[in-house]
Amino acid sequence: MTSIGTGYDLSATTYSPDGRVFQVEYAGKAVDNSGTAIALRVKDGIVFGVEKLIQNKMLVEGSGKRIASIDKHVGLAFAGLVADARQLVTRARQEAKSYKSTYGDAIPAKVLAERLSMFVQQYTLYASIRPFGCAILVGAYDKRGPQLYMIEPSGVSYGYYGVAIGKGKQAAKTEIEKLKLSTLTAREAIVEVARILHSVHDPVKDKEFELELSWVCDESERVHQFVPKDIRDEAETRAKAIIEESEQ
Amino acid sequence: MEDLSQAVSLGTSIMAVEYDGGVVMGADSRTTTGSYIANRVTNKITPIYDNIYCCRSGSAADTQAISDYVRYYLQLHQSELGEEPEVKTAAQLFQLLCYGNKNNLQAGIICAGWDQHNGGSVYNIPLGGSLVRQPFAIGGSGSTYIYGYCDATYKIGMTKEECKEFTKNSLALAMARDGSSGGVIRLVTIDKSGVEREMIPGNKLPKFYDGR
């Protein structure tokens, strides 16, 4: 899969002979080299987890968050170039606000995902601006139930029950596929998310990481929030314990 | 001759009532140009979407233009949304137009219908462009004569048939007293299964004390 498109990869307005736009694919590489982010759609909501790699020991804990709230009922987690993703967060917030102002209702996840997809895709059309170097996970819980979408740098988006992006996505996907998502509750899911992120983290290559966990579920009254500290710590402890047990 | 220079107005008595499972909408059928009745069998209850209708009062031209816009915007919205739009959304679009253009419009609209998330709902958008959800709403020049009757008669939890009777009687009373309202009563009932239209001709209207 990895290849260099020598000669055809200098601009997003050039196709290769086999129909690829290499600049968009390279943007995807930026995502693949960043910390893992996963999201699960479970019975009573959506759970997000991000492996935030700590670049510098002097960083204040909790700064540089990789999960954002879009409207009350929508959460957005990302992997890849953080500054690019922040632009998409701003755009998502504008879309949600304008939708509510025009139609009087909270934006459905499907509509938000489509709007962001179209926005991201525009940046793959021109030589003068580069594609977004990030992939985003958009999850919402509204009257239609929990919904989860992922948007890639190409602008493609699909709905998912469970999704992983970033460095450890292959290993994470394998773990996610083992879960019975439709019967899990959000409480149970955060333990699974913590466990998966701890198990795909490579302590040799990447040293320390901070686990970011957020959810939008019945327990949070359908509001997207970072998982409260006590529940979070309990889940992380439990997750580490499960990993240790299985290693013995 | 002055009459011909008067705007075509929907003098009007309009009404909508919510019940568990749907809505009943009613209107008279008189359109006037001054004191000339330009149309005595007008249809003032117009479709916005399969499950959403609106009652129009005020300027005929203004309300027709507004409902055409809302129908158009709602269609685009439905394409993006992928499911039947909510009554609340149509009402919000009405408000956007009525408030945003308030200086140039004379439109009193009642937007009502049934949707899967909220059941039956009735929204009143009067002249200034405010938006209020109500269990029942009355509008138009004839409505002023029936506020008392409606407040005294309305009960929470009425059935579909009771709502129809309530609407018929209220509109008949309004049409009897308001010179700008008259003709036939048109009723539209909307629920999960669809839309039902009825017409009560002038000679079959409910009768109240009229001197005899």
Short mmCIF file of C-alpha atoms in Angstrom, two decimals:
data_model
loop_
_atom_site.label_atom_id
_atom_site.label_comp_id
_atom_site.label_asym_id
_atom_site.label_seq_id
_atom_site.Cartn_x
_atom_site.Cartn_y
_atom_site.Cartn_z
CA MET A 1 0.00 0.00 0.00
CA THR A 2 2.79 2.44 0.79
CA SER A 3 4.26 3.87 -2.39
CA ILE A 4 5.84 7.07 -3.59
CA GLY A 5 4.16 8.78 -6.47
CA THR A 6 7.25 10.35 -7.93
CA GLY A 7 6.30 13.07 -10.36
CA TYR A 8 2.56 12.80 -9.77
CA ASP A 9 2.55 13.88 -6.17
CA LEU A 10 3.54 17.49 -6.36
CA SER A 11 0.03 18.93 -6.31
CA ALA A 12 -3.47 17.95 -5.41
CA THR A 13 -4.58 18.79 -8.91
CA THR A 14 -2.58 15.96 -10.48
CA TYR A 15 -3.82 12.39 -10.86
CA SER A 16 -1.37 9.51 -11.09
CA PRO A 17 -1.76 7.10 -14.00
CA ASP A 18 -3.55 4.67 -11.70
CA GLY A 19 -6.09 7.26 -10.65
CA ARG A 20 -4.73 8.32 -7.28
CA VAL A 21 -4.31 11.79 -5.85
CA PHE A 22 -1.11 11.39 -3.88
CA GLN A 23 -1.31 14.62 -1.94
CA VAL A 24 -4.55 13.42 -0.37
CA GLU A 25 -2.95 10.08 0.44
CA TYR A 26 0.02 11.82 2.05
CA ALA A 27 -2.42 13.80 4.16
CA GLY A 28 -3.68 10.44 5.36
CA LYS A 29 -0.14 9.59 6.44
CA ALA A 30 -0.20 12.52 8.83
CA VAL A 31 -3.19 10.83 10.49
CA ASP A 32 -1.52 7.43 10.54
CA ASN A 33 1.52 8.79 12.35
CA SER A 34 -0.44 10.46 15.14
CA GLY A 35 -1.75 9.12 18.45
CA THR A 36 -4.65 6.66 18.24
CA ALA A 37 -8.23 7.84 18.58
CA ILE A 38 -11.19 5.49 18.84
CA ALA A 39 -14.93 5.83 19.22
CA LEU A 40 -17.66 3.30 19.94
CA ARG A 41 -21.37 3.48 19.30
CA VAL A 42 -23.02 1.51 22.07
CA LYS A 43 -26.51 0.83 23.33
CA ASP A 44 -26.98 4.07 25.22
CA GLY A 45 -24.57 6.52 23.60
CA ILE A 46 -21.16 7.22 22.07
CA VAL A 47 -17.79 6.88 23.81
CA PHE A 48 -14.58 8.57 22.61
CA GLY A 49 -11.00 7.77 23.64
CA VAL A 50 -7.73 9.38 22.53
CA GLU A 51 -4.13 8.34 23.16
CA LYS A 52 -2.62 11.80 23.62
CA LEU A 53 1.14 11.30 23.34
CA ILE A 54 3.04 13.58 25.67
CA GLN A 55 5.72 15.38 23.70
CA ASN A 56 7.13 17.38 26.57
CA LYS A 57 7.33 16.66 30.31
CA MET A 58 6.64 20.32 31.11
CA LEU A 59 3.16 20.24 29.54
CA VAL A 60 0.23 21.06 31.83
CA GLU A 61 -1.98 18.03 32.23
CA GLY A 62 -5.16 18.35 30.23
CA SER A 63 -3.91 21.00 27.85
CA GLY A 64 -4.01 20.39 24.13
CA LYS A 65 -7.19 18.37 24.17
CA ARG A 66 -7.94 16.13 21.23
CA ILE A 67 -11.69 15.91 21.86
CA ALA A 68 -14.09 18.84 21.48
CA SER A 69 -17.79 19.50 22.01
CA ILE A 70 -19.61 20.81 18.97
CA ASP A 71 -23.10 21.38 20.31
CA LYS A 72 -24.51 19.97 23.51
CA HIS A 73 -25.23 16.64 21.93
CA VAL A 74 -22.20 16.24 19.61
CA GLY A 75 -18.62 15.26 20.35
CA LEU A 76 -15.67 15.34 17.96
CA ALA A 77 -12.37 13.48 18.41
CA PHE A 78 -9.46 13.76 15.98
CA ALA A 79 -6.10 12.39 14.92
CA GLY A 80 -3.48 14.00 12.70
CA LEU A 81 -2.40 17.62 12.45
CA VAL A 82 -3.98 19.24 15.50
CA ALA A 83 -4.12 22.76 14.08
CA ASP A 84 -6.00 21.49 11.01
CA ALA A 85 -8.45 19.65 13.19
CA ARG A 86 -9.12 22.73 15.27
CA GLN A 87 -10.25 24.51 12.09
CA LEU A 88 -12.71 21.70 11.45
CA VAL A 89 -13.99 21.96 15.02
CA THR A 90 -14.65 25.67 14.45
CA ARG A 91 -16.41 24.91 11.20
CA ALA A 92 -18.50 22.17 12.82
CA ARG A 93 -19.57 24.58 15.55
CA GLN A 94 -20.60 27.15 12.96
CA GLU A 95 -22.60 24.56 11.03
CA ALA A 96 -24.36 23.37 14.16
CA LYS A 97 -25.19 26.90 15.22
CA SER A 98 -26.50 27.93 11.82
CA TYR A 99 -28.56 24.74 11.50
CA LYS A 100 -30.24 25.36 14.83
CA SER A 101 -30.86 28.99 13.97
CA THR A 102 -32.48 28.13 10.61
CA TYR A 103 -34.32 24.90 11.38
CA GLY A 104 -34.93 25.23 15.10
CA ASP A 105 -33.46 21.84 15.93
CA ALA A 106 -30.18 20.32 17.04
CA ILE A 107 -28.12 19.25 14.02
CA PRO A 108 -28.37 15.51 13.29
CA ALA A 109 -25.01 13.70 13.15
CA LYS A 110 -25.61 12.61 9.57
CA VAL A 111 -26.12 16.19 8.37
CA LEU A 112 -23.09 17.48 10.29
CA ALA A 113 -20.91 14.69 8.94
CA GLU A 114 -22.02 15.41 5.38
CA ARG A 115 -21.42 19.12 5.73
CA LEU A 116 -17.92 18.54 7.13
CA SER A 117 -17.20 15.98 4.40
CA MET A 118 -18.10 18.47 1.69
CA PHE A 119 -15.97 21.11 3.39
CA VAL A 120 -12.95 18.83 3.71
CA GLN A 121 -13.33 17.64 0.11
CA GLN A 122 -13.10 21.20 -1.21
CA TYR A 123 -9.53 21.40 0.02
CA THR A 124 -8.58 18.46 -2.22
CA LEU A 125 -9.49 20.37 -5.37
CA TYR A 126 -6.86 23.07 -5.55
CA ALA A 127 -3.11 23.35 -5.91
CA SER A 128 -3.01 26.51 -3.85
CA ILE A 129 -4.37 25.05 -0.59
CA ARG A 130 -3.39 21.77 0.98
CA PRO A 131 -5.80 19.05 2.14
CA PHE A 132 -6.60 18.73 5.84
CA GLY A 133 -4.04 16.52 7.55
CA CYS A 134 -6.50 15.07 10.04
CA ALA A 135 -9.31 12.57 10.37
CA ILE A 136 -12.25 13.31 12.64
CA LEU A 137 -14.71 11.16 14.55
CA VAL A 138 -18.12 12.82 14.91
CA GLY A 139 -20.53 11.30 17.40
CA ALA A 140 -23.96 12.48 18.51
CA TYR A 141 -26.82 11.25 20.66
CA ASP A 142 -30.22 12.71 19.83
CA LYS A 143 -33.82 11.63 19.27
CA ARG A 144 -32.61 9.35 16.49
CA GLY A 145 -30.39 7.45 18.90
CA PRO A 146 -26.57 7.36 19.00
CA GLN A 147 -24.80 7.96 15.67
CA LEU A 148 -21.09 7.89 14.82
CA TYR A 149 -19.27 9.05 11.66
CA MET A 150 -15.65 9.31 10.57
CA ILE A 151 -14.35 11.81 8.01
CA GLU A 152 -10.99 11.29 6.28
CA PRO A 153 -8.73 13.89 4.61
CA SER A 154 -10.23 12.96 1.23
CA GLY A 155 -13.65 14.07 2.41
CA VAL A 156 -15.04 10.55 2.45
CA SER A 157 -17.26 9.74 5.41
CA TYR A 158 -19.05 6.65 6.62
CA GLY A 159 -21.23 5.75 9.59
CA TYR A 160 -19.68 3.32 12.06
CA TYR A 161 -20.48 1.20 15.09
CA GLY A 162 -16.83 1.31 16.09
CA VAL A 163 -13.85 3.08 14.51
CA ALA A 164 -10.14 3.63 15.12
CA ILE A 165 -7.71 6.11 13.54
CA GLY A 166 -4.04 6.90 14.08
CA LYS A 167 -0.93 4.83 14.87
CA GLY A 168 -2.58 1.89 16.56
CA LYS A 169 -5.67 1.70 14.38
CA GLN A 170 -5.04 -1.81 13.04
CA ALA A 171 -4.60 -3.36 16.47
CA ALA A 172 -7.43 -1.26 17.87
CA LYS A 173 -9.80 -2.31 15.07
CA THR A 174 -9.10 -5.96 15.80
CA GLU A 175 -9.95 -5.41 19.47
CA ILE A 176 -13.08 -3.42 18.66
CA GLU A 177 -14.36 -6.14 16.36
CA LYS A 178 -14.30 -8.56 19.29
CA LEU A 179 -16.75 -6.44 21.29
CA LYS A 180 -20.54 -6.84 21.27
CA LEU A 181 -21.24 -3.15 20.89
CA SER A 182 -25.02 -3.33 20.76
CA THR A 183 -25.24 -4.73 24.28
CA LEU A 184 -22.54 -2.63 25.95
CA THR A 185 -23.48 0.36 28.07
CA ALA A 186 -21.38 3.55 28.03
CA ARG A 187 -20.07 2.71 31.52
CA GLU A 188 -18.79 -0.64 30.33
CA ALA A 189 -17.54 0.84 27.07
CA ILE A 190 -15.19 3.34 28.69
CA VAL A 191 -13.35 0.49 30.36
CA GLU A 192 -13.00 -1.23 26.99
CA VAL A 193 -11.81 1.99 25.34
CA ALA A 194 -9.23 2.56 28.09
CA ARG A 195 -8.08 -1.05 27.82
CA ILE A 196 -7.74 -0.93 24.03
CA LEU A 197 -5.79 2.33 24.07
CA HIS A 198 -3.45 1.06 26.75
CA SER A 199 -2.89 -2.16 24.88
CA VAL A 200 -2.12 -0.57 21.51
CA HIS A 201 0.17 2.03 23.00
CA ASP A 202 3.82 1.29 22.27
CA PRO A 203 5.81 2.27 25.38
CA VAL A 204 9.14 1.76 23.62
CA LYS A 205 8.51 4.11 20.72
CA ASP A 206 6.23 6.62 22.40
CA LYS A 207 6.98 6.82 26.12
CA GLU A 208 4.16 8.48 28.07
CA PHE A 209 0.61 9.23 27.05
CA GLU A 210 -2.44 10.86 28.60
CA LEU A 211 -5.75 9.06 28.15
CA GLU A 212 -8.58 11.38 27.11
CA LEU A 213 -12.05 9.92 27.58
CA SER A 214 -15.36 11.50 26.75
CA TRP A 215 -18.93 10.38 26.20
CA VAL A 216 -22.42 11.43 25.26
CA CYS A 217 -24.91 8.96 26.71
CA ASP A 218 -27.94 8.47 28.93
CA GLU A 219 -25.77 8.82 32.03
CA SER A 220 -24.52 12.22 30.90
CA GLU A 221 -28.12 13.15 30.06
CA ARG A 222 -27.28 13.19 26.38
CA VAL A 223 -24.76 16.00 26.82
CA HIS A 224 -21.24 15.52 25.46
CA GLN A 225 -18.73 15.82 28.29
CA PHE A 226 -15.33 14.55 29.39
CA VAL A 227 -15.92 11.52 31.59
CA PRO A 228 -15.98 12.74 35.22
CA LYS A 229 -12.63 12.26 36.95
CA ASP A 230 -13.68 9.62 39.47
CA ILE A 231 -15.42 7.44 36.87
CA ARG A 232 -12.51 7.96 34.50
CA ASP A 233 -9.84 6.97 37.02
CA GLU A 234 -11.84 3.92 38.03
CA ALA A 235 -12.16 2.85 34.39
CA GLU A 236 -8.45 3.34 33.69
CA THR A 237 -7.47 1.37 36.80
CA ARG A 238 -9.82 -1.43 35.85
CA ALA A 239 -8.48 -1.42 32.29
CA LYS A 240 -4.87 -1.70 33.44
CA ALA A 241 -5.85 -4.51 35.79
CA ILE A 242 -7.48 -6.47 32.96
CA ILE A 243 -4.35 -6.07 30.84
CA GLU A 244 -2.14 -7.28 33.69
CA GLU A 245 -4.37 -10.28 34.35
CA SER A 246 -4.26 -11.32 30.72
CA GLU A 247 -0.48 -10.97 30.62
CA GLN A 248 -0.05 -13.36 33.53
CA MET B 1 -63.35 52.16 -7.86
CA GLU B 2 -61.26 52.56 -4.72
CA ASP B 3 -62.00 48.95 -3.97
CA LEU B 4 -59.93 47.76 -6.90
CA SER B 5 -56.89 49.50 -5.52
CA GLN B 6 -57.25 47.73 -2.18
CA ALA B 7 -54.97 44.76 -1.62
CA VAL B 8 -56.45 41.32 -1.90
CA SER B 9 -56.86 40.27 1.69
CA LEU B 10 -57.66 37.03 3.43
CA GLY B 11 -60.05 38.63 5.96
CA THR B 12 -60.28 35.26 7.56
CA SER B 13 -60.99 33.05 10.45
CA ILE B 14 -58.39 30.31 10.84
CA MET B 15 -57.75 27.76 13.53
CA ALA B 16 -55.77 24.66 14.40
CA VAL B 17 -56.12 22.23 17.32
CA GLU B 18 -53.71 19.53 18.50
CA TYR B 19 -54.86 16.14 19.76
CA ASP B 20 -53.02 13.00 20.77
CA GLY B 21 -51.94 11.60 17.41
CA GLY B 22 -52.55 14.55 15.11
CA VAL B 23 -54.00 17.96 14.39
CA VAL B 24 -57.24 19.42 13.05
CA MET B 25 -56.93 22.58 10.95
CA GLY B 26 -59.83 24.76 9.86
CA ALA B 27 -60.47 27.92 7.86
CA ASP B 28 -63.24 29.94 6.25
CA SER B 29 -63.20 30.53 2.47
CA ARG B 30 -63.61 34.26 1.85
CA THR B 31 -61.06 36.43 0.00
CA THR B 32 -61.90 40.12 -0.29
CA THR B 33 -60.74 43.12 -2.34
CA GLY B 34 -62.18 45.89 -0.22
CA SER B 35 -65.81 44.84 0.20
CA TYR B 36 -65.96 42.72 -2.95
CA ILE B 37 -65.64 39.01 -2.29
CA ALA B 38 -63.04 38.06 -4.89
CA ASN B 39 -63.21 34.36 -4.05
CA ARG B 40 -65.97 32.81 -1.91
CA VAL B 41 -64.57 29.29 -1.99
CA THR B 42 -60.90 29.96 -1.24
CA ASN B 43 -58.61 27.25 0.08
CA LYS B 44 -56.64 28.89 2.87
CA ILE B 45 -55.12 25.66 4.17
CA THR B 46 -52.10 24.95 2.01
CA PRO B 47 -49.70 22.00 1.97
CA ILE B 48 -46.07 22.61 2.86
CA TYR B 49 -45.05 18.97 3.01
CA ASP B 50 -46.92 15.64 3.09
CA ASN B 51 -47.41 15.91 6.82
CA ILE B 52 -47.33 19.70 7.32
CA TYR B 53 -49.94 22.30 6.31
CA CYS B 54 -50.45 25.98 7.07
CA CYS B 55 -53.46 28.25 7.53
CA ARG B 56 -52.98 31.65 5.90
CA SER B 57 -54.40 35.01 6.97
CA GLY B 58 -53.55 38.60 6.02
CA SER B 59 -52.36 39.50 2.54
CA ALA B 60 -53.12 36.74 0.03
CA ALA B 61 -50.04 37.56 -2.05
CA ASP B 62 -47.70 37.70 0.93
CA THR B 63 -48.87 34.44 2.44
CA GLN B 64 -48.75 32.65 -0.89
CA ALA B 65 -45.19 33.84 -1.51
CA ILE B 66 -44.09 32.91 2.00
CA SER B 67 -45.59 29.43 1.85
CA ASP B 68 -43.98 28.84 -1.56
CA TYR B 69 -40.57 29.74 -0.12
CA VAL B 70 -41.07 27.58 2.96
CA ARG B 71 -42.17 24.66 0.78
CA TYR B 72 -39.02 25.07 -1.32
CA TYR B 73 -36.62 25.38 1.63
CA LEU B 74 -38.25 22.46 3.40
CA GLN B 75 -37.81 20.30 0.33
CA LEU B 76 -34.09 21.06 0.23
CA HIS B 77 -33.86 20.42 3.95
CA GLN B 78 -35.59 17.06 3.59
CA SER B 79 -33.10 16.02 0.92
CA GLU B 80 -30.21 16.68 3.29
CA LEU B 81 -31.93 15.25 6.35
CA GLY B 82 -33.10 12.01 4.75
CA GLU B 83 -36.30 11.80 6.75
CA GLU B 84 -39.68 13.55 6.95
CA PRO B 85 -39.18 17.09 8.31
CA GLU B 86 -40.63 18.12 11.67
CA VAL B 87 -43.45 20.63 12.02
CA LYS B 88 -41.15 22.63 14.29
CA THR B 89 -38.69 23.07 11.42
CA ALA B 90 -41.35 24.39 9.03
CA ALA B 91 -42.55 26.78 11.73
CA GLN B 92 -39.00 28.00 12.27
CA LEU B 93 -38.65 28.68 8.53
CA PHE B 94 -41.92 30.62 8.56
CA GLN B 95 -40.60 32.70 11.42
CA LEU B 96 -37.32 33.37 9.65
CA LEU B 97 -39.19 34.88 6.71
CA CYS B 98 -41.95 36.63 8.66
CA TYR B 99 -39.65 38.26 11.20
CA GLY B 100 -36.85 39.04 8.78
CA ASN B 101 -39.22 40.81 6.40
CA LYS B 102 -41.66 42.10 8.99
CA ASN B 103 -41.68 45.65 7.63
CA ASN B 104 -42.87 44.50 4.21
CA LEU B 105 -45.29 41.74 5.08
CA GLN B 106 -48.80 41.33 6.39
CA ALA B 107 -49.04 37.64 7.21
CA GLY B 108 -50.55 35.73 10.10
CA ILE B 109 -49.81 32.03 9.73
CA ILE B 110 -50.72 28.92 11.69
CA CYS B 111 -48.38 26.04 10.87
CA ALA B 112 -49.50 22.59 11.97
CA GLY B 113 -49.02 18.91 11.22
CA TRP B 114 -47.84 15.53 12.45
CA ASP B 115 -44.29 14.19 12.63
CA GLN B 116 -42.78 11.02 14.04
CA HIS B 117 -40.75 12.68 16.79
CA ASN B 118 -43.35 15.02 18.27
CA GLY B 119 -46.77 13.75 17.20
CA GLY B 120 -49.29 16.47 16.41
CA SER B 121 -48.13 20.08 16.87
CA VAL B 122 -49.56 23.56 16.24
CA TYR B 123 -47.41 26.69 15.87
CA ASN B 124 -48.76 30.23 15.64
CA ILE B 125 -46.75 32.87 13.76
CA PRO B 126 -48.69 36.15 14.09
CA LEU B 127 -48.00 39.50 12.41
CA GLY B 128 -44.75 40.54 14.12
CA GLY B 129 -43.00 37.27 13.35
CA SER B 130 -43.00 35.66 16.78
CA LEU B 131 -43.24 31.90 17.07
CA VAL B 132 -45.33 30.19 19.72
CA ARG B 133 -46.31 26.56 20.07
CA GLN B 134 -49.86 26.24 21.38
CA PRO B 135 -52.28 23.37 22.02
CA PHE B 136 -54.74 25.29 19.86
CA ALA B 137 -54.31 28.50 17.87
CA ILE B 138 -56.76 30.95 16.29
CA GLY B 139 -55.99 33.69 13.78
CA GLY B 140 -57.35 36.17 11.28
CA SER B 141 -59.77 39.04 11.70
CA GLY B 142 -62.63 36.71 12.71
CA SER B 143 -60.67 35.18 15.55
CA THR B 144 -61.13 38.26 17.72
CA TYR B 145 -64.82 37.36 18.15
CA ILE B 146 -64.21 33.85 19.42
CA TYR B 147 -61.43 34.16 22.01
CA GLY B 148 -63.96 33.85 24.80
CA TYR B 149 -65.78 30.93 23.20
CA CYS B 150 -62.54 29.04 22.56
CA ASP B 151 -61.11 29.57 26.03
CA ALA B 152 -64.39 28.44 27.57
CA THR B 153 -64.80 25.38 25.38
CA TYR B 154 -61.28 23.97 24.96
CA LYS B 155 -60.29 21.06 27.18
CA ILE B 156 -56.97 19.23 27.34
CA GLY B 157 -57.12 15.70 25.96
CA MET B 158 -59.92 16.09 23.42
CA THR B 159 -60.36 13.36 20.83
CA LYS B 160 -60.13 13.90 17.08
CA GLU B 161 -63.92 14.15 16.74
CA GLU B 162 -64.19 16.58 19.63
CA CYS B 163 -61.47 18.72 18.03
CA LYS B 164 -63.36 18.78 14.75
CA GLU B 165 -66.59 19.84 16.50
CA PHE B 166 -64.68 22.50 18.43
CA THR B 167 -63.13 23.86 15.23
CA LYS B 168 -66.39 23.81 13.27
CA ASN B 169 -68.37 25.59 15.98
CA SER B 170 -65.69 28.20 16.63
CA LEU B 171 -65.28 29.05 12.96
CA ALA B 172 -69.05 29.18 12.39
CA LEU B 173 -69.37 31.73 15.18
CA ALA B 174 -66.48 33.78 13.84
CA MET B 175 -67.88 33.71 10.31
CA ALA B 176 -71.27 34.85 11.61
CA ARG B 177 -69.88 37.98 13.21
CA ASP B 178 -66.93 38.94 10.98
CA GLY B 179 -67.79 40.53 7.64
CA SER B 180 -64.43 39.51 6.22
CA SER B 181 -65.00 35.82 6.96
CA GLY B 182 -67.60 33.54 5.41
CA GLY B 183 -68.40 30.98 2.76
CA VAL B 184 -67.65 27.37 3.60
CA ILE B 185 -65.61 25.80 6.37
CA ARG B 186 -62.62 23.79 5.17
CA LEU B 187 -61.21 21.21 7.57
CA VAL B 188 -57.93 19.33 7.24
CA THR B 189 -57.03 16.53 9.64
CA ILE B 190 -53.43 15.28 9.72
CA ASP B 191 -52.20 12.18 11.54
CA LYS B 192 -49.73 9.34 11.14
CA SER B 193 -51.71 7.73 8.33
CA GLY B 194 -52.04 10.88 6.24
CA VAL B 195 -54.25 13.83 5.43
CA GLU B 196 -58.05 14.05 5.29
CA ARG B 197 -59.81 17.07 3.73
CA GLU B 198 -63.41 18.05 4.40
CA MET B 199 -65.71 20.87 3.37
CA ILE B 200 -68.80 22.02 5.19
CA PRO B 201 -70.98 24.10 2.83
CA GLY B 202 -72.59 27.34 3.97
CA ASN B 203 -76.03 25.84 4.43
CA LYS B 204 -74.71 23.00 6.62
CA LEU B 205 -72.81 25.21 9.09
CA PRO B 206 -73.55 24.72 12.80
CA LYS B 207 -76.43 26.97 13.76
CA PHE B 208 -76.43 29.30 16.72
CA TYR B 209 -78.81 31.99 17.94
CA ASP B 210 -79.41 34.31 15.01
CA GLY B 211 -82.53 36.13 16.15
CA ARG B 212 -85.03 33.34 15.70
#
